[in-house]
mmCIF file with all atom_site columns, C-alpha atoms in Angstrom:
data_model
loop_
_atom_site.group_PDB
_atom_site.id
_atom_site.type_symbol
_atom_site.label_atom_id
_atom_site.label_alt_id
_atom_site.label_comp_id
_atom_site.label_asym_id
_atom_site.label_entity_id
_atom_site.label_seq_id
_atom_site.pdbx_PDB_ins_code
_atom_site.Cartn_x
_atom_site.Cartn_y
_atom_site.Cartn_z
_atom_site.occupancy
_atom_site.B_iso_or_equiv
_atom_site.pdbx_formal_charge
_atom_site.auth_seq_id
_atom_site.auth_comp_id
_atom_site.auth_asym_id
_atom_site.auth_atom_id
_atom_site.pdbx_PDB_model_num
ATOM 1   C CA . MET D 1 1   ? 42.924 114.199 -115.703 1.00 83.00 ? 9   MET D CA 1
ATOM 2   C CA . LEU D 1 2   ? 40.146 116.459 -114.422 1.00 88.00 ? 10  LEU D CA 1
ATOM 3   C CA . VAL D 1 3   ? 36.689 115.322 -114.302 1.00 89.00 ? 11  VAL D CA 1
ATOM 4   C CA . SER D 1 4   ? 35.642 118.256 -116.481 1.00 88.00 ? 12  SER D CA 1
ATOM 5   C CA . GLU D 1 5   ? 38.039 117.216 -119.174 1.00 89.00 ? 13  GLU D CA 1
ATOM 6   C CA . PHE D 1 6   ? 36.786 113.745 -119.065 1.00 88.00 ? 14  PHE D CA 1
ATOM 7   C CA . LEU D 1 7   ? 33.153 114.713 -119.532 1.00 87.00 ? 15  LEU D CA 1
ATOM 8   C CA . THR D 1 8   ? 34.099 117.279 -122.197 1.00 86.00 ? 16  THR D CA 1
ATOM 9   C CA . THR D 1 9   ? 35.878 114.468 -124.206 1.00 86.00 ? 17  THR D CA 1
ATOM 10  C CA . ILE D 1 10  ? 32.767 112.306 -124.006 1.00 85.00 ? 18  ILE D CA 1
ATOM 11  C CA . GLN D 1 11  ? 30.444 115.072 -124.928 1.00 82.00 ? 19  GLN D CA 1
ATOM 12  C CA . ARG D 1 12  ? 32.428 116.031 -127.938 1.00 82.00 ? 20  ARG D CA 1
ATOM 13  C CA . GLU D 1 13  ? 32.675 112.535 -129.198 1.00 80.00 ? 21  GLU D CA 1
ATOM 14  C CA . ALA D 1 14  ? 28.808 112.438 -129.216 1.00 73.00 ? 22  ALA D CA 1
ATOM 15  C CA . SER D 1 15  ? 28.448 115.922 -130.413 1.00 72.00 ? 23  SER D CA 1
ATOM 16  C CA . GLU D 1 16  ? 26.707 116.743 -127.153 1.00 66.00 ? 24  GLU D CA 1
ATOM 17  C CA . VAL D 1 17  ? 28.786 119.646 -125.728 1.00 60.00 ? 25  VAL D CA 1
ATOM 18  C CA . GLN D 1 18  ? 26.255 121.982 -123.921 1.00 61.00 ? 26  GLN D CA 1
ATOM 19  C CA . ASP D 1 19  ? 26.337 125.037 -121.450 1.00 64.00 ? 27  ASP D CA 1
ATOM 20  C CA . ASP D 1 20  ? 23.299 123.637 -119.844 1.00 68.00 ? 28  ASP D CA 1
ATOM 21  C CA . THR D 1 21  ? 24.186 123.298 -116.197 1.00 75.00 ? 29  THR D CA 1
ATOM 22  C CA . GLY D 1 22  ? 21.466 120.664 -115.664 1.00 79.00 ? 30  GLY D CA 1
ATOM 23  C CA . TYR D 1 23  ? 22.750 118.512 -118.423 1.00 81.00 ? 31  TYR D CA 1
ATOM 24  C CA . ASN D 1 24  ? 26.206 118.767 -117.251 1.00 83.00 ? 32  ASN D CA 1
ATOM 25  C CA . ALA D 1 25  ? 25.263 117.795 -113.712 1.00 87.00 ? 33  ALA D CA 1
ATOM 26  C CA . LEU D 1 26  ? 23.454 114.821 -115.238 1.00 88.00 ? 34  LEU D CA 1
ATOM 27  C CA . CYS D 1 27  ? 26.663 113.750 -117.017 1.00 88.00 ? 35  CYS D CA 1
ATOM 28  C CA . LEU D 1 28  ? 28.528 114.149 -113.671 1.00 89.00 ? 36  LEU D CA 1
ATOM 29  C CA . SER D 1 29  ? 26.123 111.950 -111.898 1.00 90.00 ? 37  SER D CA 1
ATOM 30  C CA . TRP D 1 30  ? 26.790 109.243 -114.658 1.00 90.00 ? 38  TRP D CA 1
ATOM 31  C CA . LEU D 1 31  ? 30.387 109.369 -114.067 1.00 91.00 ? 39  LEU D CA 1
ATOM 32  C CA . GLN D 1 32  ? 29.914 109.048 -110.352 1.00 87.00 ? 40  GLN D CA 1
ATOM 33  C CA . ASP D 1 33  ? 27.581 106.009 -111.024 1.00 88.00 ? 41  ASP D CA 1
ATOM 34  C CA . ALA D 1 34  ? 30.030 104.551 -113.403 1.00 90.00 ? 42  ALA D CA 1
ATOM 35  C CA . ILE D 1 35  ? 32.933 104.804 -110.731 1.00 86.00 ? 43  ILE D CA 1
ATOM 36  C CA . ILE D 1 36  ? 30.746 103.191 -108.038 1.00 83.00 ? 44  ILE D CA 1
ATOM 37  C CA . GLU D 1 37  ? 29.608 100.255 -110.317 1.00 84.00 ? 45  GLU D CA 1
ATOM 38  C CA . LEU D 1 38  ? 33.119 99.773  -111.684 1.00 84.00 ? 46  LEU D CA 1
ATOM 39  C CA . ALA D 1 39  ? 34.507 99.552  -108.073 1.00 79.00 ? 47  ALA D CA 1
ATOM 40  C CA . SER D 1 40  ? 31.925 96.868  -107.282 1.00 77.00 ? 48  SER D CA 1
ATOM 41  C CA . GLU D 1 41  ? 32.990 94.752  -110.148 1.00 77.00 ? 49  GLU D CA 1
ATOM 42  C CA . THR D 1 42  ? 35.835 93.106  -108.323 1.00 69.00 ? 50  THR D CA 1
ATOM 43  C CA . THR D 1 43  ? 38.405 93.792  -105.578 1.00 69.00 ? 51  THR D CA 1
ATOM 44  C CA . TRP D 1 44  ? 40.501 96.328  -107.516 1.00 70.00 ? 52  TRP D CA 1
ATOM 45  C CA . LYS D 1 45  ? 43.510 97.433  -105.620 1.00 72.00 ? 53  LYS D CA 1
ATOM 46  C CA . HIS D 1 46  ? 42.632 100.975 -106.359 1.00 72.00 ? 54  HIS D CA 1
ATOM 47  C CA . PHE D 1 47  ? 39.439 100.825 -104.483 1.00 77.00 ? 55  PHE D CA 1
ATOM 48  C CA . GLN D 1 48  ? 40.820 99.063  -101.280 1.00 78.00 ? 56  GLN D CA 1
ATOM 49  C CA . GLY D 1 49  ? 41.404 100.956 -98.075  1.00 80.00 ? 57  GLY D CA 1
ATOM 50  C CA . SER D 1 50  ? 41.963 100.558 -94.421  1.00 85.00 ? 58  SER D CA 1
ATOM 51  C CA . GLN D 1 51  ? 41.333 102.421 -91.198  1.00 87.00 ? 59  GLN D CA 1
ATOM 52  C CA . LEU D 1 52  ? 42.318 102.012 -87.480  1.00 91.00 ? 60  LEU D CA 1
ATOM 53  C CA . MET D 1 53  ? 39.713 101.298 -84.991  1.00 91.00 ? 61  MET D CA 1
ATOM 54  C CA . SER D 1 54  ? 40.228 101.456 -81.115  1.00 94.00 ? 62  SER D CA 1
ATOM 55  C CA . THR D 1 55  ? 37.760 99.525  -79.124  1.00 94.00 ? 63  THR D CA 1
ATOM 56  C CA . LEU D 1 56  ? 36.539 101.120 -75.888  1.00 95.00 ? 64  LEU D CA 1
ATOM 57  C CA . PRO D 1 57  ? 35.398 99.120  -72.766  1.00 95.00 ? 65  PRO D CA 1
ATOM 58  C CA . ASN D 1 58  ? 31.753 98.135  -72.894  1.00 95.00 ? 66  ASN D CA 1
ATOM 59  C CA . HIS D 1 59  ? 31.229 99.828  -76.176  1.00 95.00 ? 67  HIS D CA 1
ATOM 60  C CA . ARG D 1 60  ? 29.362 97.711  -78.722  1.00 94.00 ? 68  ARG D CA 1
ATOM 61  C CA . VAL D 1 61  ? 28.968 99.722  -82.106  1.00 93.00 ? 69  VAL D CA 1
ATOM 62  C CA . TYR D 1 62  ? 31.496 101.651 -84.012  1.00 92.00 ? 70  TYR D CA 1
ATOM 63  C CA . ASP D 1 63  ? 31.332 103.739 -87.194  1.00 88.00 ? 71  ASP D CA 1
ATOM 64  C CA . LEU D 1 64  ? 33.526 103.442 -90.336  1.00 82.00 ? 72  LEU D CA 1
ATOM 65  C CA . MET D 1 65  ? 34.887 106.480 -91.862  1.00 77.00 ? 73  MET D CA 1
ATOM 66  C CA . LEU D 1 66  ? 33.026 108.060 -94.690  1.00 69.00 ? 74  LEU D CA 1
ATOM 67  C CA . ASN D 1 67  ? 33.416 106.387 -98.047  1.00 70.00 ? 75  ASN D CA 1
ATOM 68  C CA . HIS D 1 68  ? 34.416 103.215 -96.182  1.00 71.00 ? 76  HIS D CA 1
ATOM 69  C CA . LEU D 1 69  ? 31.675 100.671 -97.097  1.00 67.00 ? 77  LEU D CA 1
ATOM 70  C CA . ASP D 1 70  ? 32.004 96.933  -97.414  1.00 76.00 ? 78  ASP D CA 1
ATOM 71  C CA . ILE D 1 71  ? 34.528 95.158  -94.976  1.00 84.00 ? 79  ILE D CA 1
ATOM 72  C CA . ALA D 1 72  ? 37.027 92.695  -96.272  1.00 81.00 ? 80  ALA D CA 1
ATOM 73  C CA . ALA D 1 73  ? 38.586 91.961  -93.074  1.00 88.00 ? 81  ALA D CA 1
ATOM 74  C CA . ILE D 1 74  ? 39.232 92.963  -89.428  1.00 92.00 ? 82  ILE D CA 1
ATOM 75  C CA . THR D 1 75  ? 42.462 91.992  -87.662  1.00 93.00 ? 83  THR D CA 1
ATOM 76  C CA . SER D 1 76  ? 44.227 92.953  -84.544  1.00 91.00 ? 84  SER D CA 1
ATOM 77  C CA . ALA D 1 77  ? 47.026 95.698  -84.859  1.00 86.00 ? 85  ALA D CA 1
ATOM 78  C CA . ASP D 1 78  ? 49.673 93.014  -84.722  1.00 86.00 ? 86  ASP D CA 1
ATOM 79  C CA . GLY D 1 79  ? 47.851 90.851  -87.438  1.00 84.00 ? 87  GLY D CA 1
ATOM 80  C CA . LEU D 1 80  ? 47.710 87.760  -85.163  1.00 87.00 ? 88  LEU D CA 1
ATOM 81  C CA . LYS D 1 81  ? 43.867 87.915  -84.378  1.00 91.00 ? 89  LYS D CA 1
ATOM 82  C CA . ARG D 1 82  ? 40.979 88.056  -86.989  1.00 93.00 ? 90  ARG D CA 1
ATOM 83  C CA . ILE D 1 83  ? 37.478 89.110  -86.199  1.00 94.00 ? 91  ILE D CA 1
ATOM 84  C CA . THR D 1 84  ? 35.093 87.123  -88.418  1.00 93.00 ? 92  THR D CA 1
ATOM 85  C CA . TYR D 1 85  ? 32.024 88.269  -89.926  1.00 92.00 ? 93  TYR D CA 1
ATOM 86  C CA . ARG D 1 86  ? 28.626 86.897  -88.868  1.00 92.00 ? 94  ARG D CA 1
ATOM 87  C CA . SER D 1 87  ? 25.192 88.421  -89.673  1.00 91.00 ? 95  SER D CA 1
ATOM 88  C CA . LYS D 1 88  ? 23.090 89.786  -86.860  1.00 89.00 ? 96  LYS D CA 1
ATOM 89  C CA . GLU D 1 89  ? 20.341 87.197  -87.807  1.00 90.00 ? 97  GLU D CA 1
ATOM 90  C CA . ARG D 1 90  ? 22.667 84.301  -87.611  1.00 91.00 ? 98  ARG D CA 1
ATOM 91  C CA . LEU D 1 91  ? 24.066 85.261  -84.167  1.00 91.00 ? 99  LEU D CA 1
ATOM 92  C CA . ARG D 1 92  ? 20.495 85.681  -82.868  1.00 88.00 ? 100 ARG D CA 1
ATOM 93  C CA . ALA D 1 93  ? 19.361 82.352  -84.560  1.00 90.00 ? 101 ALA D CA 1
ATOM 94  C CA . ARG D 1 94  ? 22.065 80.759  -82.344  1.00 90.00 ? 102 ARG D CA 1
ATOM 95  C CA . SER D 1 95  ? 20.693 82.472  -79.199  1.00 90.00 ? 103 SER D CA 1
ATOM 96  C CA . VAL D 1 96  ? 23.794 84.681  -78.895  1.00 90.00 ? 104 VAL D CA 1
ATOM 97  C CA . ASN D 1 97  ? 23.528 87.321  -76.308  1.00 93.00 ? 105 ASN D CA 1
ATOM 98  C CA . LEU D 1 98  ? 24.715 90.333  -78.183  1.00 92.00 ? 106 LEU D CA 1
ATOM 99  C CA . PHE D 1 99  ? 25.344 92.258  -74.931  1.00 94.00 ? 107 PHE D CA 1
ATOM 100 C CA . GLN D 1 100 ? 27.819 89.793  -73.630  1.00 94.00 ? 108 GLN D CA 1
ATOM 101 C CA . THR D 1 101 ? 31.430 90.958  -72.855  1.00 96.00 ? 109 THR D CA 1
ATOM 102 C CA . GLY D 1 102 ? 34.657 89.562  -73.543  1.00 94.00 ? 110 GLY D CA 1
ATOM 103 C CA . LEU D 1 103 ? 37.221 89.511  -76.289  1.00 93.00 ? 111 LEU D CA 1
ATOM 104 C CA . PRO D 1 104 ? 35.595 90.172  -79.651  1.00 94.00 ? 112 PRO D CA 1
ATOM 105 C CA . SER D 1 105 ? 35.363 87.318  -82.096  1.00 94.00 ? 113 SER D CA 1
ATOM 106 C CA . TYR D 1 106 ? 32.822 88.382  -84.540  1.00 95.00 ? 114 TYR D CA 1
ATOM 107 C CA . PHE D 1 107 ? 31.463 91.572  -86.318  1.00 94.00 ? 115 PHE D CA 1
ATOM 108 C CA . TYR D 1 108 ? 28.125 92.338  -87.777  1.00 93.00 ? 116 TYR D CA 1
ATOM 109 C CA . PHE D 1 109 ? 26.541 95.259  -89.537  1.00 89.00 ? 117 PHE D CA 1
ATOM 110 C CA . GLU D 1 110 ? 24.150 97.617  -87.887  1.00 86.00 ? 118 GLU D CA 1
ATOM 111 C CA . ASP D 1 111 ? 21.776 99.576  -89.885  1.00 68.00 ? 119 ASP D CA 1
ATOM 112 C CA . LEU D 1 112 ? 23.130 102.520 -91.754  1.00 58.00 ? 120 LEU D CA 1
ATOM 113 C CA . LEU D 1 113 ? 23.016 105.753 -89.981  1.00 49.00 ? 121 LEU D CA 1
ATOM 114 C CA . ASN D 1 114 ? 21.476 107.640 -92.757  1.00 51.00 ? 122 ASN D CA 1
ATOM 115 C CA . GLU D 1 115 ? 19.300 105.338 -94.721  1.00 51.00 ? 123 GLU D CA 1
ATOM 116 C CA . ASN D 1 116 ? 17.356 108.004 -96.549  1.00 52.00 ? 124 ASN D CA 1
ATOM 117 C CA . ILE D 1 117 ? 20.293 109.312 -98.602  1.00 54.00 ? 125 ILE D CA 1
ATOM 118 C CA . ASP D 1 118 ? 20.623 108.513 -102.349 1.00 55.00 ? 126 ASP D CA 1
ATOM 119 C CA . SER D 1 119 ? 24.248 108.424 -102.827 1.00 55.00 ? 127 SER D CA 1
ATOM 120 C CA . PRO D 1 120 ? 26.495 105.569 -101.583 1.00 52.00 ? 128 PRO D CA 1
ATOM 121 C CA . GLU D 1 121 ? 29.432 107.919 -101.101 1.00 53.00 ? 129 GLU D CA 1
ATOM 122 C CA . ASP D 1 122 ? 27.596 109.735 -98.372  1.00 55.00 ? 130 ASP D CA 1
ATOM 123 C CA . MET D 1 123 ? 26.698 106.651 -96.321  1.00 62.00 ? 131 MET D CA 1
ATOM 124 C CA . VAL D 1 124 ? 28.216 105.849 -93.054  1.00 71.00 ? 132 VAL D CA 1
ATOM 125 C CA . VAL D 1 125 ? 28.346 102.257 -92.030  1.00 80.00 ? 133 VAL D CA 1
ATOM 126 C CA . ARG D 1 126 ? 27.906 101.014 -88.411  1.00 86.00 ? 134 ARG D CA 1
ATOM 127 C CA . ILE D 1 127 ? 29.206 97.696  -87.120  1.00 90.00 ? 135 ILE D CA 1
ATOM 128 C CA . GLY D 1 128 ? 28.683 95.789  -83.836  1.00 93.00 ? 136 GLY D CA 1
ATOM 129 C CA . LEU D 1 129 ? 31.326 93.719  -82.124  1.00 95.00 ? 137 LEU D CA 1
ATOM 130 C CA . TYR D 1 130 ? 30.545 90.361  -80.284  1.00 95.00 ? 138 TYR D CA 1
ATOM 131 C CA . PRO D 1 131 ? 31.367 89.885  -77.559  1.00 95.00 ? 139 PRO D CA 1
ATOM 132 C CA . ILE D 1 132 ? 31.216 93.579  -76.411  1.00 96.00 ? 140 ILE D CA 1
ATOM 133 C CA . PRO D 1 133 ? 35.059 94.688  -75.846  1.00 95.00 ? 141 PRO D CA 1
ATOM 134 C CA . ILE D 1 134 ? 36.181 94.937  -72.267  1.00 95.00 ? 142 ILE D CA 1
ATOM 135 C CA . ALA D 1 135 ? 39.445 96.897  -72.826  1.00 94.00 ? 143 ALA D CA 1
ATOM 136 C CA . VAL D 1 136 ? 40.939 99.202  -75.186  1.00 94.00 ? 144 VAL D CA 1
ATOM 137 C CA . GLU D 1 137 ? 42.595 97.304  -78.203  1.00 94.00 ? 145 GLU D CA 1
ATOM 138 C CA . GLY D 1 138 ? 43.642 98.280  -81.658  1.00 94.00 ? 146 GLY D CA 1
ATOM 139 C CA . TYR D 1 139 ? 42.281 96.873  -84.799  1.00 94.00 ? 147 TYR D CA 1
ATOM 140 C CA . GLN D 1 140 ? 42.864 97.237  -88.619  1.00 92.00 ? 148 GLN D CA 1
ATOM 141 C CA . ILE D 1 141 ? 39.798 97.189  -90.799  1.00 91.00 ? 149 ILE D CA 1
ATOM 142 C CA . PHE D 1 142 ? 40.410 96.567  -94.507  1.00 88.00 ? 150 PHE D CA 1
ATOM 143 C CA . THR D 1 143 ? 37.520 98.043  -96.495  1.00 83.00 ? 151 THR D CA 1
ATOM 144 C CA . GLU D 1 144 ? 36.229 98.654  -100.080 1.00 78.00 ? 152 GLU D CA 1
ATOM 145 C CA . LEU D 1 145 ? 36.067 102.263 -100.745 1.00 74.00 ? 153 LEU D CA 1
ATOM 146 C CA . VAL D 1 146 ? 33.481 104.407 -102.598 1.00 72.00 ? 154 VAL D CA 1
ATOM 147 C CA . PRO D 1 147 ? 35.081 107.403 -104.163 1.00 71.00 ? 155 PRO D CA 1
ATOM 148 C CA . ALA D 1 148 ? 34.003 110.854 -102.622 1.00 71.00 ? 156 ALA D CA 1
ATOM 149 C CA . LYS D 1 149 ? 31.435 112.891 -104.337 1.00 77.00 ? 157 LYS D CA 1
ATOM 150 C CA . LEU D 1 150 ? 32.828 114.451 -107.634 1.00 80.00 ? 158 LEU D CA 1
ATOM 151 C CA . SER D 1 151 ? 32.787 117.950 -108.780 1.00 84.00 ? 159 SER D CA 1
ATOM 152 C CA . THR D 1 152 ? 33.908 119.265 -112.257 1.00 83.00 ? 160 THR D CA 1
ATOM 153 C CA . THR D 1 153 ? 37.109 120.477 -110.737 1.00 87.00 ? 161 THR D CA 1
ATOM 154 C CA . SER D 1 154 ? 38.044 117.089 -109.158 1.00 85.00 ? 162 SER D CA 1
ATOM 155 C CA . ILE D 1 155 ? 40.827 114.984 -110.405 1.00 87.00 ? 163 ILE D CA 1
ATOM 156 C CA . LEU D 1 156 ? 39.366 111.710 -111.790 1.00 85.00 ? 164 LEU D CA 1
ATOM 157 C CA . PRO D 1 157 ? 39.849 109.423 -108.908 1.00 83.00 ? 165 PRO D CA 1
ATOM 158 C CA . VAL D 1 158 ? 40.960 106.319 -110.923 1.00 83.00 ? 166 VAL D CA 1
ATOM 159 C CA . THR D 1 159 ? 44.305 104.838 -112.317 1.00 85.00 ? 167 THR D CA 1
ATOM 160 C CA . GLN D 1 160 ? 44.901 105.317 -116.044 1.00 88.00 ? 168 GLN D CA 1
ATOM 161 C CA . ASN D 1 161 ? 44.017 101.741 -116.927 1.00 88.00 ? 169 ASN D CA 1
ATOM 162 C CA . LEU D 1 162 ? 40.595 102.084 -115.531 1.00 88.00 ? 170 LEU D CA 1
ATOM 163 C CA . ILE D 1 163 ? 39.644 105.373 -117.597 1.00 90.00 ? 171 ILE D CA 1
ATOM 164 C CA . PRO D 1 164 ? 38.582 103.279 -120.849 1.00 92.00 ? 172 PRO D CA 1
ATOM 165 C CA . CYS D 1 165 ? 36.163 101.408 -118.779 1.00 92.00 ? 173 CYS D CA 1
ATOM 166 C CA . LEU D 1 166 ? 34.594 104.416 -117.417 1.00 92.00 ? 174 LEU D CA 1
ATOM 167 C CA . LYS D 1 167 ? 34.439 105.959 -121.033 1.00 93.00 ? 175 LYS D CA 1
ATOM 168 C CA . HIS D 1 168 ? 32.481 103.164 -122.266 1.00 93.00 ? 176 HIS D CA 1
ATOM 169 C CA . LYS D 1 169 ? 30.108 103.223 -119.113 1.00 94.00 ? 177 LYS D CA 1
ATOM 170 C CA . VAL D 1 170 ? 29.529 106.960 -119.607 1.00 93.00 ? 178 VAL D CA 1
ATOM 171 C CA . ARG D 1 171 ? 28.877 106.520 -123.177 1.00 92.00 ? 179 ARG D CA 1
ATOM 172 C CA . TYR D 1 172 ? 26.272 103.715 -122.437 1.00 93.00 ? 180 TYR D CA 1
ATOM 173 C CA . TYR D 1 173 ? 24.301 106.278 -120.229 1.00 93.00 ? 181 TYR D CA 1
ATOM 174 C CA . LEU D 1 174 ? 24.488 108.929 -122.853 1.00 90.00 ? 182 LEU D CA 1
ATOM 175 C CA . ALA D 1 175 ? 23.122 106.473 -125.432 1.00 91.00 ? 183 ALA D CA 1
ATOM 176 C CA . MET D 1 176 ? 20.312 105.387 -123.052 1.00 92.00 ? 184 MET D CA 1
ATOM 177 C CA . ASP D 1 177 ? 19.505 109.136 -122.500 1.00 90.00 ? 185 ASP D CA 1
ATOM 178 C CA . ASN D 1 178 ? 19.176 109.564 -126.301 1.00 88.00 ? 186 ASN D CA 1
ATOM 179 C CA . GLU D 1 179 ? 17.021 106.367 -126.500 1.00 92.00 ? 187 GLU D CA 1
ATOM 180 C CA . ASP D 1 180 ? 19.719 104.935 -128.872 1.00 92.00 ? 188 ASP D CA 1
ATOM 181 C CA . ALA D 1 181 ? 19.487 101.183 -127.984 1.00 94.00 ? 189 ALA D CA 1
ATOM 182 C CA . ASP D 1 182 ? 21.925 99.980  -130.731 1.00 94.00 ? 190 ASP D CA 1
ATOM 183 C CA . ALA D 1 183 ? 24.746 102.251 -129.474 1.00 92.00 ? 191 ALA D CA 1
ATOM 184 C CA . ALA D 1 184 ? 23.887 101.397 -125.746 1.00 93.00 ? 192 ALA D CA 1
ATOM 185 C CA . THR D 1 185 ? 24.345 97.763  -126.467 1.00 95.00 ? 193 THR D CA 1
ATOM 186 C CA . ILE D 1 186 ? 27.668 98.290  -128.170 1.00 95.00 ? 194 ILE D CA 1
ATOM 187 C CA . HIS D 1 187 ? 28.934 100.419 -125.144 1.00 94.00 ? 195 HIS D CA 1
ATOM 188 C CA . ILE D 1 188 ? 27.919 98.123  -122.482 1.00 95.00 ? 196 ILE D CA 1
ATOM 189 C CA . GLN D 1 189 ? 29.362 95.291  -124.293 1.00 95.00 ? 197 GLN D CA 1
ATOM 190 C CA . LEU D 1 190 ? 32.675 97.230  -124.623 1.00 95.00 ? 198 LEU D CA 1
ATOM 191 C CA . TYR D 1 191 ? 32.538 98.056  -120.943 1.00 94.00 ? 199 TYR D CA 1
ATOM 192 C CA . GLN D 1 192 ? 32.171 94.417  -119.942 1.00 94.00 ? 200 GLN D CA 1
ATOM 193 C CA . ASN D 1 193 ? 34.813 93.251  -122.208 1.00 94.00 ? 201 ASN D CA 1
ATOM 194 C CA . ALA D 1 194 ? 37.346 95.960  -120.903 1.00 92.00 ? 202 ALA D CA 1
ATOM 195 C CA . VAL D 1 195 ? 36.504 95.065  -117.429 1.00 91.00 ? 203 VAL D CA 1
ATOM 196 C CA . GLU D 1 196 ? 36.976 91.178  -117.920 1.00 92.00 ? 204 GLU D CA 1
ATOM 197 C CA . ARG D 1 197 ? 40.504 91.891  -119.655 1.00 90.00 ? 205 ARG D CA 1
ATOM 198 C CA . LEU D 1 198 ? 41.496 93.985  -116.647 1.00 87.00 ? 206 LEU D CA 1
ATOM 199 C CA . LYS D 1 199 ? 40.250 91.213  -114.323 1.00 84.00 ? 207 LYS D CA 1
ATOM 200 C CA . MET D 1 200 ? 42.279 88.752  -116.202 1.00 85.00 ? 208 MET D CA 1
ATOM 201 C CA . LYS D 1 201 ? 45.333 90.852  -116.087 1.00 82.00 ? 209 LYS D CA 1
ATOM 202 C CA . GLU D 1 202 ? 45.154 91.449  -112.345 1.00 71.00 ? 210 GLU D CA 1
ATOM 203 C CA . HIS D 1 203 ? 44.593 87.730  -111.803 1.00 68.00 ? 211 HIS D CA 1
ATOM 204 C CA . SER D 1 204 ? 47.662 86.948  -113.955 1.00 69.00 ? 212 SER D CA 1
ATOM 205 C CA . ILE D 1 205 ? 49.742 89.406  -112.035 1.00 58.00 ? 213 ILE D CA 1
ATOM 206 C CA . ARG D 1 206 ? 48.917 87.786  -108.828 1.00 53.00 ? 214 ARG D CA 1
ATOM 207 C CA . ASN D 1 207 ? 49.401 84.260  -109.996 1.00 54.00 ? 215 ASN D CA 1
ATOM 208 C CA . ASP D 1 208 ? 52.990 85.448  -111.274 1.00 52.00 ? 216 ASP D CA 1
ATOM 209 C CA . SER D 1 209 ? 54.018 86.909  -108.102 1.00 47.00 ? 217 SER D CA 1
ATOM 210 C CA . ARG D 1 210 ? 56.103 83.997  -106.767 1.00 48.00 ? 218 ARG D CA 1
ATOM 211 C CA . VAL D 1 211 ? 57.108 83.899  -103.201 1.00 48.00 ? 219 VAL D CA 1
ATOM 212 C CA . LEU D 1 212 ? 60.646 82.688  -102.504 1.00 46.00 ? 220 LEU D CA 1
ATOM 213 C CA . SER D 1 213 ? 60.549 79.680  -100.301 1.00 46.00 ? 221 SER D CA 1
ATOM 214 C CA . GLU D 1 214 ? 63.440 77.783  -98.292  1.00 46.00 ? 222 GLU D CA 1
ATOM 215 C CA . THR D 1 215 ? 63.534 75.096  -100.802 1.00 47.00 ? 223 THR D CA 1
ATOM 216 C CA . ASP D 1 216 ? 64.506 77.762  -103.494 1.00 45.00 ? 224 ASP D CA 1
ATOM 217 C CA . ILE D 1 217 ? 67.668 78.588  -101.742 1.00 44.00 ? 225 ILE D CA 1
ATOM 218 C CA . PRO D 1 218 ? 70.522 76.109  -102.032 1.00 44.00 ? 226 PRO D CA 1
ATOM 219 C CA . SER D 1 219 ? 72.014 75.135  -98.642  1.00 44.00 ? 227 SER D CA 1
ATOM 220 C CA . ARG D 1 220 ? 75.633 74.140  -97.993  1.00 43.00 ? 228 ARG D CA 1
ATOM 221 C CA . ARG D 1 221 ? 74.429 70.510  -98.070  1.00 43.00 ? 229 ARG D CA 1
ATOM 222 C CA . THR D 1 222 ? 73.226 70.767  -101.529 1.00 43.00 ? 230 THR D CA 1
ATOM 223 C CA . ARG D 1 223 ? 75.241 69.094  -104.051 1.00 44.00 ? 231 ARG D CA 1
ATOM 224 C CA . LEU D 1 224 ? 75.516 71.203  -107.125 1.00 42.00 ? 232 LEU D CA 1
ATOM 225 C CA . ALA D 1 225 ? 75.953 69.777  -110.700 1.00 43.00 ? 233 ALA D CA 1
ATOM 226 C CA . ARG D 1 226 ? 79.613 69.827  -111.932 1.00 46.00 ? 234 ARG D CA 1
ATOM 227 C CA . LEU D 1 227 ? 80.307 70.642  -115.635 1.00 44.00 ? 235 LEU D CA 1
ATOM 228 C CA . ASP D 1 228 ? 82.521 68.333  -117.492 1.00 50.00 ? 236 ASP D CA 1
ATOM 229 C CA . PRO D 1 229 ? 84.993 70.306  -119.668 1.00 50.00 ? 237 PRO D CA 1
ATOM 230 C CA . ASP D 1 230 ? 85.248 67.363  -122.093 1.00 52.00 ? 238 ASP D CA 1
ATOM 231 C CA . HIS D 1 231 ? 81.692 67.997  -123.142 1.00 48.00 ? 239 HIS D CA 1
ATOM 232 C CA . PHE D 1 232 ? 82.714 71.532  -124.484 1.00 47.00 ? 240 PHE D CA 1
ATOM 233 C CA . SER D 1 233 ? 84.778 72.105  -127.615 1.00 52.00 ? 241 SER D CA 1
ATOM 234 C CA . ASN D 1 234 ? 86.958 75.169  -128.314 1.00 50.00 ? 242 ASN D CA 1
#
């Protein structure tokens, strides 16, 4: 579905279809905000990403790619080593010398490169490593994504099951703009209910994903039950 189709559907439902460029841009910003808020509700698989990072000798800070914000984990390329998060303040409180070199054990967030911007999707995040790397090594950074800035010609960057949530949230913004408190209350409640249902569904799917263990596989030593034909009749 195109963003323009999504917005036109919402506007028609509310009898708000307009050719006003400013109003359409406002609706587009509501949709962008709705997607960002939905992405922050939980660790949706759809909003998770990863990127590769190569360390450089004596290089302390590294930038994430655009649209990659919060970090879920950093592991070595082979997955055997994990770099743990520690706040910069906590490291300093322990009298840690952030300029010490060695094999990185912790990462911390530096200030955003462009602090004065309004849109999270335009932010670039900078992290520091402690100790500062002494060699070139590959790491995998698992991140939470913020969708790129939308235009009316963009394809809606969510899976089909998330679209109802976005509709409720944009309808909420529309009702608030019209100063319709009752409608706003209804739509925000519908949004929250839809999000909770999706969370429960995702949680249920994860719990139902059973991993086969060695005890599930009968070995040659296992004595299987024998059926007694006398217990069955023709």
